[in-house]
Coordinates of C-alpha atoms and ligand atoms in Angstrom, one line a residue:
X226 CA 5.8 23.0 -37.4
X227 CA 6.5 26.7 -37.3
X228 CA 10.0 28.1 -37.3
X229 CA 8.9 31.7 -36.9
X230 CA 7.1 31.2 -33.6
X231 CA 9.1 33.7 -31.6
X232 CA 7.9 36.8 -33.4
X233 CA 7.0 39.4 -30.8
X234 CA 4.2 40.7 -33.0
X235 CA 2.5 37.4 -32.9
X236 CA 2.8 37.3 -29.2
X237 CA 1.2 40.7 -28.7
X238 CA -1.7 39.6 -30.9
X239 CA -2.1 36.5 -28.8
X240 CA -2.2 38.5 -25.6
X241 CA -4.8 40.9 -27.0
X242 CA -7.1 38.1 -28.1
X243 CA -6.5 36.1 -25.0
X244 CA -7.6 38.6 -22.5
X245 CA -11.3 39.5 -23.0
X246 CA -13.4 41.6 -20.7
X247 CA -15.2 38.5 -19.5
X248 CA -12.1 36.7 -18.7
X249 CA -11.6 35.7 -15.1
X250 CA -8.0 36.7 -15.4
X251 CA -9.1 40.2 -16.3
X252 CA -11.4 40.2 -13.3
X253 CA -8.4 39.4 -11.2
X254 CA -6.6 42.4 -12.5
X255 CA -4.7 43.4 -15.6
X256 CA -1.4 43.1 -13.8
X257 CA -1.8 39.4 -13.2
X258 CA -2.8 38.8 -16.8
X259 CA 0.1 40.9 -18.1
X260 CA 2.4 39.0 -15.9
X261 CA 1.0 35.7 -17.1
X262 CA 1.3 36.2 -20.8
X263 CA 3.4 39.3 -21.3
X264 CA 6.3 38.3 -19.3
X265 CA 9.4 38.0 -21.5
X266 CA 11.1 36.7 -18.4
X267 CA 10.7 33.0 -17.8
X268 CA 10.4 33.6 -14.1
X269 CA 7.7 36.2 -14.4
X270 CA 5.4 35.3 -11.6
X271 CA 5.7 37.5 -8.5
X272 CA 2.9 38.3 -6.1
X273 CA 0.8 41.2 -7.3
X274 CA -2.0 42.9 -5.4
X275 CA -4.0 41.3 -2.6
X276 CA -5.7 37.9 -3.0
X277 CA -9.3 37.5 -2.2
X278 CA -9.4 33.8 -3.2
X279 CA -8.1 32.3 0.0
X280 CA -9.7 32.9 3.4
X281 CA -7.2 30.9 5.5
X282 CA -3.8 31.7 6.7
X283 CA -0.6 30.0 5.6
X284 CA 0.3 27.2 8.1
X285 CA 3.8 26.4 9.2
X286 CA 5.5 23.3 7.9
X287 CA 5.8 20.3 10.1
X288 CA 7.8 17.1 10.5
X289 CA 5.2 15.6 12.9
X290 CA 3.5 12.2 12.3
X291 CA 0.1 13.8 11.9
X292 CA -2.1 15.8 9.6
X293 CA -1.9 19.6 10.0
X294 CA -4.6 22.0 8.8
X295 CA -5.4 25.7 9.2
X296 CA -7.3 26.9 12.3
X297 CA -11.0 26.0 12.1
X298 CA -10.5 22.9 9.9
X299 CA -10.8 19.3 10.9
X300 CA -10.6 15.9 9.2
X301 CA -11.8 12.3 9.5
X302 CA -10.4 9.2 7.8
X303 CA -12.9 8.1 5.2
X304 CA -11.3 4.9 4.0
X305 CA -7.9 3.2 4.4
X306 CA -6.2 0.5 2.3
X307 CA -7.9 -2.9 3.1
X308 CA -11.2 -1.5 4.3
X309 CA -14.0 -3.8 3.1
X310 CA -16.0 -2.4 0.2
X311 CA -17.8 -5.4 -1.3
X312 CA -20.3 -7.6 0.5
X313 CA -18.6 -10.3 2.5
X314 CA -15.1 -8.7 2.4
X315 CA -13.3 -8.9 5.8
X316 CA -11.6 -6.1 7.7
X317 CA -8.0 -5.3 7.0
X318 CA -5.4 -7.6 8.3
X319 CA -1.9 -8.1 7.0
X320 CA -2.8 -11.8 6.6
X321 CA -5.7 -11.1 4.3
X322 CA -5.8 -13.4 1.3
X323 CA -6.0 -12.4 -2.4
X324 CA -9.7 -13.0 -2.4
X325 CA -10.1 -10.8 0.7
X326 CA -8.2 -8.0 -1.1
X327 CA -10.4 -8.4 -4.1
X328 CA -13.3 -7.0 -2.0
X329 CA -11.4 -4.3 -0.2
X330 CA -10.1 -0.8 -1.0
X331 CA -6.8 -1.1 -2.9
X332 CA -3.4 0.1 -1.7
X333 CA -1.7 3.5 -2.2
X334 CA -4.6 5.8 -2.9
X335 CA -4.0 8.3 -5.7
X336 CA -6.3 10.3 -8.1
X337 CA -10.0 10.3 -7.3
X338 CA -13.3 11.9 -8.4
X339 CA -16.7 12.2 -6.6
X340 CA -20.1 11.9 -8.4
X341 CA -23.2 12.8 -6.6
X342 CA -26.2 10.5 -7.0
X343 CA -29.4 11.7 -8.8
X344 CA -32.6 11.0 -6.9
X345 CA -35.7 9.6 -8.5
X346 CA -37.2 13.1 -8.9
X347 CA -34.2 14.2 -10.8
X348 CA -32.6 16.3 -8.1
X349 CA -29.0 15.9 -7.0
X350 CA -28.5 14.3 -3.5
X351 CA -26.0 16.5 -1.7
X352 CA -25.3 13.8 0.9
X353 CA -25.0 10.7 -1.3
X354 CA -22.3 10.2 -3.9
X355 CA -20.1 7.6 -5.6
X356 CA -16.3 7.9 -5.1
X357 CA -14.0 6.5 -7.8
X358 CA -10.4 6.2 -6.6
X359 CA -7.2 4.8 -8.0
X360 CA -4.8 2.5 -6.2
X361 CA -1.4 3.0 -7.7
X362 CA 0.8 0.2 -6.4
X363 CA 1.7 -1.8 -3.2
X364 CA 4.7 -2.1 -0.9
X365 CA 6.1 -5.6 -0.5
X366 CA 7.0 -5.0 3.1
X367 CA 3.4 -4.2 4.1
X368 CA 1.2 -6.3 1.8
X369 CA 3.0 -9.7 2.3
X370 CA 3.6 -11.2 5.7
X371 CA 7.0 -12.4 4.4
X372 CA 7.7 -8.8 3.5
X373 CA 9.5 -9.5 0.2
X374 CA 8.6 -9.6 -3.5
X375 CA 5.8 -12.0 -4.6
X376 CA 6.8 -15.6 -4.1
X377 CA 3.7 -17.5 -5.2
X378 CA 0.8 -17.2 -7.6
X379 CA -1.4 -16.3 -4.6
X380 CA 0.9 -13.4 -3.8
X381 CA 0.7 -12.2 -7.4
X382 CA -3.1 -12.3 -7.3
X383 CA -3.2 -10.4 -4.0
X384 CA -0.9 -7.8 -5.5
X385 CA -3.0 -7.4 -8.6
X386 CA -6.2 -7.0 -6.5
X387 CA -4.4 -4.3 -4.5
X388 CA -4.2 -2.2 -7.7
X389 CA -6.8 -0.6 -9.9
X390 CA -9.9 1.3 -9.0
X391 CA -12.3 1.2 -6.1
X392 CA -15.8 2.6 -6.8
X393 CA -17.7 3.0 -3.5
X394 CA -20.9 4.8 -2.4
X395 CA -20.4 7.4 0.3
X396 CA -22.9 9.3 2.4
X397 CA -22.8 12.3 4.6
X398 CA -24.2 12.1 8.1
X399 CA -26.0 14.9 10.0
X400 CA -22.8 15.8 11.8
X401 CA -21.1 16.5 8.5
X402 CA -18.9 13.4 8.5
X403 CA -18.8 11.0 5.5
X404 CA -18.9 7.2 5.6
X405 CA -18.5 4.6 3.0
X406 CA -21.5 2.2 2.4
X407 CA -20.1 -1.3 2.4
X408 CA -21.8 -3.6 0.0
X409 CA -23.8 -0.8 -1.7
X410 CA -25.2 -1.5 -5.2
X411 CA -22.7 0.7 -7.1
X412 CA -19.7 -0.5 -5.2
X413 CA -17.1 -2.1 -7.5
X414 CA -13.5 -3.2 -7.7
X415 CA -11.7 -3.0 -11.0
X416 CA -8.2 -4.5 -11.2
X417 CA -6.0 -6.7 -13.3
X418 CA -8.5 -9.5 -13.6
X419 CA -11.4 -7.4 -14.8
X420 CA -12.2 -7.2 -18.5
X421 CA -11.4 -3.9 -20.2
X422 CA -12.0 -3.0 -23.9
X423 CA -9.5 -1.3 -26.2
X424 CA -11.1 1.3 -28.4
X425 CA -9.9 3.7 -31.1
X426 CA -7.2 3.3 -33.8
X427 CA -5.1 0.8 -31.9
X428 CA -7.9 -1.6 -31.1
X429 CA -7.7 -4.8 -33.1
X430 CA -4.3 -4.0 -34.5
X431 CA -1.4 -6.4 -34.5
X432 CA 0.4 -4.4 -31.9
X433 CA -2.1 -5.5 -29.2
X434 CA -2.8 -9.1 -30.1
X435 CA -1.6 -11.8 -27.6
X436 CA -2.0 -15.5 -27.2
X437 CA -4.9 -14.9 -24.8
X438 CA -6.6 -12.3 -27.0
X439 CA -6.3 -12.8 -30.8
X440 CA -8.8 -10.0 -31.3
X441 CA -6.5 -7.3 -29.8
X442 CA -9.6 -5.8 -28.1
X443 CA -10.0 -7.5 -24.7
X444 CA -7.5 -6.7 -21.9
X445 CA -7.4 -8.0 -18.4
X446 CA -7.5 -4.7 -16.5
X447 CA -5.2 -2.1 -15.4
X448 CA -2.1 -1.4 -13.2
X449 CA -0.4 1.6 -11.7
X450 CA -3.3 3.9 -11.8
X451 CA -1.9 7.3 -11.0
X452 CA -3.8 10.5 -11.4
X453 CA -7.4 10.9 -12.6
X454 CA -9.7 13.1 -14.5
X455 CA -13.4 13.5 -15.2
X456 CA -15.7 14.3 -18.1
X457 CA -18.7 16.6 -18.2
X458 CA -20.8 13.5 -19.0
X459 CA -20.0 11.9 -15.7
X460 CA -17.3 9.4 -16.5
X461 CA -14.1 8.8 -14.6
X462 CA -10.7 8.8 -16.3
X463 CA -8.0 6.7 -14.8
X464 CA -4.4 7.0 -16.0
X465 CA -2.0 4.1 -16.4
X466 CA 1.5 5.3 -15.4
X467 CA 4.4 3.0 -14.6
X468 CA 3.0 -0.2 -16.2
X469 CA 6.4 -1.3 -17.3
X470 CA 7.4 -2.2 -13.7
X471 CA 5.2 -5.3 -13.7
X472 CA 6.8 -7.0 -16.7
X473 CA 9.9 -9.1 -16.8
X474 CA 11.7 -11.8 -18.8
X475 CA 14.2 -14.6 -18.4
X476 CA 17.9 -14.0 -18.9
X477 CA 18.8 -13.9 -22.6
X478 CA 15.6 -12.4 -23.8
X479 CA 16.2 -9.7 -26.4
X480 CA 14.0 -6.6 -25.8
X481 CA 13.1 -4.3 -28.6
X482 CA 13.9 -0.6 -28.8
X483 CA 10.1 0.0 -28.3
X484 CA 10.2 -2.0 -25.1
X485 CA 13.3 -0.1 -23.8
X486 CA 11.8 3.3 -24.6
X487 CA 9.0 2.6 -22.1
X488 CA 11.4 1.3 -19.5
X489 CA 10.6 -2.4 -19.9
X490 CA 13.4 -4.6 -18.6
X491 CA 14.1 -8.2 -17.5
X492 CA 13.5 -7.4 -13.8
X493 CA 10.9 -4.6 -14.0
X494 CA 10.5 -3.0 -10.6
X495 CA 11.1 -6.4 -8.9
X496 CA 7.5 -7.3 -8.4
X497 CA 8.3 -10.8 -9.7
X498 CA 4.9 -11.4 -11.4
X499 CA 6.2 -12.7 -14.7
X500 CA 7.3 -16.1 -13.4
X501 CA 3.8 -16.7 -12.2
X502 CA 1.6 -15.3 -15.0
X503 CA 2.7 -15.6 -18.6
X504 CA 1.2 -12.4 -19.7
X505 CA 3.9 -10.5 -17.7
X506 CA 6.7 -12.5 -19.4
X507 CA 8.0 -10.4 -22.3
X508 CA 9.6 -13.4 -23.9
X509 CA 6.2 -15.1 -24.2
X510 CA 4.0 -12.0 -24.7
X511 CA 6.0 -9.2 -26.1
X512 CA 2.7 -7.3 -27.1
X513 CA 1.1 -7.4 -23.6
X514 CA 2.7 -4.1 -22.5
X515 CA 1.2 -2.4 -25.6
X516 CA -2.1 -3.0 -24.0
X517 CA -1.1 -0.8 -21.0
X518 CA -0.1 2.9 -20.7
X519 CA -3.5 4.3 -21.8
X520 CA -6.2 6.6 -20.5
X521 CA -9.1 4.5 -19.4
X522 CA -12.7 5.8 -19.3
X523 CA -15.1 4.3 -16.6
X524 CA -18.8 4.9 -16.0
X525 CA -18.8 5.0 -12.2
X526 CA -22.6 4.8 -12.0
X527 CA -23.0 1.6 -14.0
X528 CA -21.4 -1.3 -12.2
X529 CA -22.0 -3.6 -15.2
X530 CA -20.2 -1.3 -17.8
X531 CA -16.9 -2.4 -19.4
X532 CA -14.1 0.2 -18.9
X533 CA -12.7 1.5 -22.2
X534 CA -9.0 2.1 -22.9
X535 CA -8.9 5.2 -25.1
X536 CA -6.0 4.6 -27.5
X537 CA -6.6 7.7 -29.5
X538 CA -5.1 9.6 -26.5
X539 CA -1.7 8.0 -27.0
X540 CA 0.4 5.5 -25.0
X541 CA 2.8 6.8 -22.4
X542 CA 3.3 6.9 -18.6
X543 CA 0.1 8.8 -18.0
X544 CA 0.0 11.0 -15.0
X545 CA -3.5 12.4 -15.2
X546 CA -6.1 13.7 -17.7
X547 CA -7.4 17.3 -17.6
X548 CA -10.4 17.7 -19.8
X549 CA -12.0 20.9 -21.0
X550 CA -14.7 21.6 -23.6
X551 CA -13.3 23.9 -26.3
X552 CA -15.4 26.9 -27.5
X553 CA -16.2 24.9 -30.6
X554 CA -17.6 22.0 -28.6
X555 CA -14.7 19.6 -29.0
X556 CA -13.4 17.8 -26.0
X557 CA -9.7 18.6 -25.3
X558 CA -7.6 16.5 -22.9
X559 CA -4.2 17.7 -21.6
X560 CA -1.8 15.0 -20.4
X561 CA 1.7 14.6 -18.9
X562 CA 4.1 11.7 -19.4
X563 CA 5.9 11.4 -16.1
X564 CA 9.4 10.6 -16.8
X565 CA 12.6 12.7 -16.9
X566 CA 12.8 14.2 -20.4
X567 CA 9.4 13.1 -21.6
X568 CA 6.6 15.3 -22.9
X569 CA 3.3 17.1 -22.5
X570 CA 0.5 16.1 -24.9
X571 CA -2.9 17.4 -26.0
X572 CA -5.8 15.4 -27.5
X573 CA -8.6 17.1 -29.5
X574 CA -11.7 15.1 -30.2
X575 CA -13.0 14.7 -33.7
X576 CA -16.6 15.2 -32.7
X577 CA -18.3 17.7 -30.4
X578 CA -19.8 17.4 -27.0
X579 CA -23.6 17.5 -26.7
X580 CA -24.9 18.0 -23.2
X581 CA -28.2 16.3 -24.1
X582 CA -26.7 13.2 -25.7
X583 CA -24.7 11.1 -23.3
X584 CA -24.5 8.2 -25.7
X585 CA -22.7 10.4 -28.2
X586 CA -20.4 11.8 -25.5
X587 CA -19.5 8.3 -24.4
X588 CA -17.8 7.9 -27.8
X589 CA -16.0 11.3 -27.9
X590 CA -12.7 9.9 -26.8
X591 CA -12.6 7.2 -29.5
X592 CA -11.5 9.5 -32.3
X593 CA -9.5 12.6 -32.5
X594 CA -6.0 14.1 -32.9
X595 CA -3.0 13.9 -30.6
X596 CA -0.4 16.7 -30.3
X597 CA 2.8 17.2 -28.4
X598 CA 4.1 20.5 -27.0
X599 CA 7.2 22.3 -28.1
X600 CA 8.1 25.3 -25.9
X601 CA 10.1 28.1 -27.5
X602 CA 12.2 30.6 -25.4
X603 CA 10.4 33.9 -25.1
X604 CA 7.0 32.6 -24.0
X605 CA 5.6 31.1 -27.2
X606 CA 4.9 27.5 -27.9
X607 CA 3.4 25.2 -30.5
X608 CA 1.5 21.9 -30.6
X609 CA 2.8 19.5 -33.2
X610 CA 0.4 16.9 -34.6
X611 CA 1.2 13.3 -34.0
X612 CA -0.8 11.6 -36.9
X613 CA 0.5 9.0 -39.3
X614 CA 1.6 10.7 -42.5
X615 CA 2.0 14.2 -40.9
X616 CA 5.2 15.9 -39.8
X617 CA 7.4 13.1 -41.1
X618 CA 5.7 10.3 -39.3
X619 CA 5.8 8.1 -42.3
X620 CA 7.0 4.6 -43.3
X621 CA 10.3 6.1 -44.6
X622 CA 11.0 7.3 -41.1
X623 CA 10.0 4.1 -39.4
X624 CA 6.4 4.7 -38.6
X625 CA 4.0 2.1 -40.0
X626 CA 0.5 3.3 -39.3
X627 CA -1.7 5.4 -37.0
X628 CA -1.8 2.6 -34.5
X629 CA 2.0 2.5 -34.5
X630 CA 2.3 6.2 -33.9
X631 CA -0.1 6.0 -30.9
X632 CA 1.5 2.8 -29.4
X633 CA 5.0 4.5 -29.7
X634 CA 3.8 8.0 -29.0
X635 CA 7.1 8.8 -27.2
X636 CA 9.1 7.9 -30.3
X637 CA 6.8 10.0 -32.5
X638 CA 7.1 13.0 -30.1
X639 CA 10.9 12.7 -30.1
X640 CA 10.9 12.5 -33.9
X641 CA 9.0 15.7 -34.3
X642 CA 11.2 17.6 -31.9
X643 CA 9.0 18.1 -28.9
X644 CA 10.4 19.7 -25.8
X645 CA 11.8 17.3 -23.2
X646 CA 10.3 18.3 -19.8
X647 CA 11.2 18.0 -16.1
X648 CA 8.8 15.1 -15.5
X649 CA 5.3 16.3 -16.3
X650 CA 2.9 15.3 -13.6
X651 CA -0.6 16.6 -13.2
X652 CA -2.3 19.1 -15.6
X653 CA -5.2 21.3 -14.5
X654 CA -7.6 23.4 -16.5
X655 CA -9.0 26.6 -15.0
X656 CA -12.8 26.2 -14.6
X657 CA -13.7 29.4 -16.4
X658 CA -10.8 30.6 -18.5
X659 CA -8.6 28.8 -21.0
X660 CA -5.6 28.8 -18.7
X661 CA -3.9 25.4 -18.2
X662 CA -1.3 24.6 -15.6
X663 CA 1.1 21.6 -15.3
X664 CA 3.5 20.5 -12.5
X665 CA 7.0 19.6 -13.6
X666 CA 8.0 17.7 -10.5
X667 CA 11.9 17.6 -10.6
X668 CA 14.6 16.3 -12.9
X669 CA 18.1 15.4 -11.9
X670 CA 19.0 14.8 -15.6
X671 CA 18.3 18.4 -16.7
X672 CA 21.5 19.8 -18.1
X673 CA 23.2 16.4 -17.6
X674 CA 21.8 14.4 -20.4
X675 CA 22.2 15.7 -24.0
X676 CA 18.5 15.5 -24.8
X677 CA 17.6 17.6 -21.8
X678 CA 19.3 21.0 -22.1
X679 CA 18.6 23.8 -19.7
X680 CA 16.2 26.4 -21.0
X681 CA 12.6 27.5 -21.6
X682 CA 10.2 26.0 -19.0
X683 CA 13.0 23.8 -17.6
X684 CA 15.4 26.5 -16.5
X685 CA 17.6 24.8 -14.0
X686 CA 20.3 22.1 -14.2
X687 CA 19.9 19.1 -11.8
X688 CA 16.5 20.4 -10.9
X689 CA 15.6 19.0 -7.4
X690 CA 12.7 21.4 -6.6
X691 CA 10.4 21.4 -9.6
X692 CA 8.2 24.1 -11.1
X693 CA 4.7 24.8 -12.4
X694 CA 4.3 25.9 -16.0
X695 CA 1.1 27.3 -17.5
X696 CA -0.1 28.2 -20.9
X697 CA -2.9 30.0 -22.7
X698 CA -4.0 28.9 -26.1
X699 CA -3.9 31.4 -29.0
X700 CA -7.3 33.1 -29.4
X701 CA -8.6 31.3 -26.3
X702 CA -9.0 28.3 -28.6
X703 CA -7.7 25.0 -27.3
X704 CA -7.5 23.6 -30.8
X705 CA -5.1 26.3 -31.9
X706 CA -1.6 25.0 -32.6
X707 CA 0.0 28.0 -30.7
X708 CA 0.1 29.0 -27.1
X709 CA 1.8 31.5 -24.8
X710 CA 3.4 30.2 -21.6
X711 CA 5.3 31.3 -18.5
X712 CA 6.2 29.7 -15.2
X713 CA 3.6 30.2 -12.4
X714 CA 5.9 29.0 -9.6
X715 CA 9.5 27.9 -9.4
X716 CA 9.9 25.9 -6.3
X717 CA 13.1 26.4 -4.3
X718 CA 14.6 27.2 -1.0
X719 CA 15.2 30.9 -0.3
X720 CA 16.8 29.9 3.0
X721 CA 19.5 27.6 1.7
X722 CA 19.8 28.5 -2.0
X723 CA 20.5 31.5 -4.2
X724 CA 19.5 32.6 -7.7
X725 CA 17.1 30.3 -9.5
X726 CA 17.4 27.7 -6.8
X727 CA 15.9 30.1 -4.3
X728 CA 12.6 29.9 -6.3
X729 CA 10.3 32.5 -7.9
X730 CA 9.2 35.5 -6.0
X731 CA 6.0 33.9 -4.9
X732 CA 7.9 31.2 -3.1
X733 CA 9.1 32.3 0.4
X734 CA 10.6 30.8 3.6
X735 CA 7.0 30.6 4.9
X736 CA 5.4 28.6 2.0
X737 CA 8.3 26.8 0.4
X738 CA 8.0 23.2 -0.9
X739 CA 9.6 20.9 -3.4
X740 CA 8.4 18.5 -6.1
X741 CA 4.9 19.7 -7.0
X742 CA 2.8 16.8 -8.3
X743 CA -1.0 16.6 -7.8
X744 CA -2.6 19.7 -9.3
X745 CA -6.4 20.5 -9.4
X746 CA -8.5 23.6 -9.8
X747 CA -11.6 23.8 -7.7
X748 CA -14.8 25.3 -9.1
X749 CA -13.8 28.7 -7.7
X750 CA -10.5 28.8 -9.4
X751 CA -8.3 28.0 -6.5
X752 CA -5.3 25.9 -7.5
X753 CA -4.5 23.0 -5.2
X754 CA -0.9 21.9 -5.3
X755 CA 0.2 18.6 -3.8
X756 CA 3.8 17.5 -3.3
X757 CA 5.6 14.2 -3.6
X758 CA 9.1 15.2 -2.8
X759 CA 12.0 15.0 -0.4
X760 CA 10.8 15.2 3.2
X761 CA 14.2 14.9 4.9
X762 CA 13.9 18.5 6.0
X763 CA 17.7 18.6 5.7
X764 CA 20.3 20.0 3.4
X765 CA 18.8 21.9 0.4
X766 CA 15.4 20.8 1.7
X767 CA 15.8 22.2 5.2
X768 CA 12.7 24.0 6.4
X769 CA 10.3 22.3 3.9
X770 CA 9.1 19.5 6.2
X771 CA 6.8 16.7 5.3
X772 CA 4.9 16.5 2.0
X773 CA 2.1 18.9 1.9
X774 CA -0.8 20.6 0.0
X775 CA -0.8 24.3 -0.9
X776 CA -3.3 26.5 -2.5
X777 CA -2.5 29.1 -5.2
X778 CA -4.2 32.1 -6.6
X779 CA -3.6 31.7 -10.3
X780 CA -3.9 35.4 -11.0
X781 CA -2.1 37.2 -8.1
X782 CA 0.5 34.4 -7.6
X783 CA -0.1 34.0 -3.9
X784 CA 0.6 30.5 -2.6
X785 CA -0.3 29.4 0.9
X786 CA 0.3 26.1 2.7
X787 CA -3.0 24.5 3.6
X788 CA -2.1 21.0 4.8
X789 CA 1.0 19.1 5.9
X790 CA 0.8 15.3 5.8
X791 CA 2.2 12.7 8.2
X792 CA 5.8 11.4 8.1
X793 CA 6.9 9.7 5.0
X794 CA 3.7 10.2 3.0
X795 CA 2.9 11.8 -0.3
X796 CA -0.2 13.9 -0.7
X797 CA -2.0 12.9 -3.9
X798 CA -5.6 13.1 -5.1
X799 CA -8.2 15.6 -4.3
X800 CA -11.9 15.9 -5.0
X801 CA -14.8 18.0 -3.5
X802 CA -18.4 17.5 -2.6
X803 CA -20.7 19.5 -4.9
X804 CA -21.3 22.0 -2.1
X805 CA -17.6 22.4 -1.6
X806 CA -17.9 21.9 2.1
X807 CA -15.8 18.7 2.1
X808 CA -12.5 18.1 0.4
X809 CA -11.4 14.4 0.0
X810 CA -7.6 14.2 0.0
X811 CA -5.4 11.2 -0.5
X812 CA -2.5 10.4 1.9
X813 CA -0.3 7.8 0.1
X814 CA 2.3 5.6 1.6
X815 CA 2.5 7.1 5.1
X816 CA 5.8 5.8 6.5
X817 CA 5.4 5.5 10.2
X818 CA 2.6 5.1 12.7
X819 CA -0.1 7.2 11.1
X820 CA -3.0 6.5 11.0
X821 CA -2.3 3.6 13.3
X822 CA -5.6 1.9 12.7
X823 CA -4.5 -1.7 12.6
X824 CA -3.2 -4.1 15.1
X825 CA -0.1 -4.9 13.2
X826 CA 1.0 -1.3 13.1
X827 CA 1.1 -1.3 9.3
X828 CA 0.8 2.3 8.0
X829 CA -2.1 2.4 5.6
X830 CA -2.7 4.8 2.8
X831 CA -5.9 6.6 3.5
X832 CA -8.4 9.2 2.2
X833 CA -9.2 12.0 4.6
X834 CA -12.4 14.1 4.5
X835 CA -11.5 17.6 5.4
X836 CA -14.2 20.1 6.5
X837 CA -14.5 23.4 8.3
X838 CA -15.8 23.3 11.9
X839 CA -18.3 26.1 10.9
X840 CA -19.5 24.1 7.9
X841 CA -18.1 26.7 5.4
X842 CA -16.6 26.3 2.0
X843 CA -13.1 24.8 1.9
X844 CA -10.4 27.4 1.2
X845 CA -12.7 30.4 1.3
Ligands
LIG199 FE1 2.2 8.4 -10.1 FE2 4.0 10.5 -11.6 O1 3.1 10.0 -10.1
LIG200 CA1 2.0 11.7 -9.0
LIG201 CA1 5.6 12.2 -8.2

């Protein structure tokens, strides 16, 4: 840890090194770069110069039960919850059985990535790809005909099958529309009954042994798969978020501090799985939750492969995983822990990436070093190593081993004094510069709870709007333990609020939003911002409408609204075809009639394929 991190001289040096002539930031203009790293103000970002990154006009907000897009754009529904994916699976019906759901697209679509298929001659097929997509959770009122929490073992099985990952082949037709290929060879469902393998320092340790698995290496699947990520070697990263909600225990069960820190409780989120499957009963299987809360690596092109839980990346409520390859070849993964007052983490692999050696790359996430972020006022920050024996993470202070530090990463991060954040959601790495952005969605506890004081990148008490923080590593080196930071956007309402609550200068009455969540850079450096916020359009949120997707220029600060979702939904998950002429976007938990595709009138989470009527590049 460094106590002298606020020295201005250090900061100047950082800026000088960070901004090279080749840098994209520089290409965008020195003013933008200076604003980014030089701003002593924590609300530095204002619109500077013109943007050439976005070729569409900002669209108005909406409260309609429909998808709104800029002029010249159109969309089709690619896939909705319950659509058949595996051979023999039936069409969606609310009366589908558990076995039916096991062959269908899961519920509540979230993070996703597209992987184009390589033809026999080695070329990439622009019109044939594999889509890997998360299903985060289900809604009792829609999945069960009785409309209440699971009542039987069959209900639990249906619920478990509605979670996880759907891998499905998709193809583009001559008219530019995409369709899923039911029953195609690479189609696959991964869920809480599929076998996964624990890897890394925690695998085989006592913390993850259960009655069903004395080896501590074989886990039945995954739940609450939220955001996603991808690796340069073509694998998919799925992120286990609110795993705690599925566990429960009988009255009188004593839960440990470690259980409580991850939100485990006797009732969980009320899913009522534990009376039907012992692994969810904390009284019988206190270690089962230690086998969840990880980043999971999946090879989407090999339907026989076993997904790998990567314990070296730490256990918390993982939102997404943003990977970049550092200039020294090591893989770096930035990650947020989405809970009020939790942290932002960074993993640096021990070994280096080799573009010609996929077998080696497939082990890169097994070993490395985990860090947690501490933000100092004045625009500097540091990464603090979370390794057993370092920074006081020793037996004298209650940490037993490397496995213990990783299983209780939250406790380790608190111990070393990391900065409690306003709910870190997605992290995004710029495609050609070392800039990294992270959404901090909102936090009603800021300035209310003692461990969450106002300041630094969390500048507002009872923060209902959220903000986007960004950082640049010292010397453009992601393995450096120092970084410079500022706030790219502070969401707010310039119509109803004043001061900090009106938002940063790049937030206006025309583009305002609340609760930024999904965050992805496209290959051209456009920053796509998705919201999961208050859609009442009333009170402090008046004029903000339904949840939406915006596009930001990371250099000039311009933000334009690109899409507004139907009523009640959250917009989450985005991936592009290689030619960037289709954007696949997730519409999670629509609340009313949209998309109105089933006879029961059940709203169904869906992926839409967005394209331009002129066949052009999305956003350009
Ligand atoms: Fe699953 Fe934090 O969103
Ligand atoms: Ca989210
Ligand atoms: Ca959210």
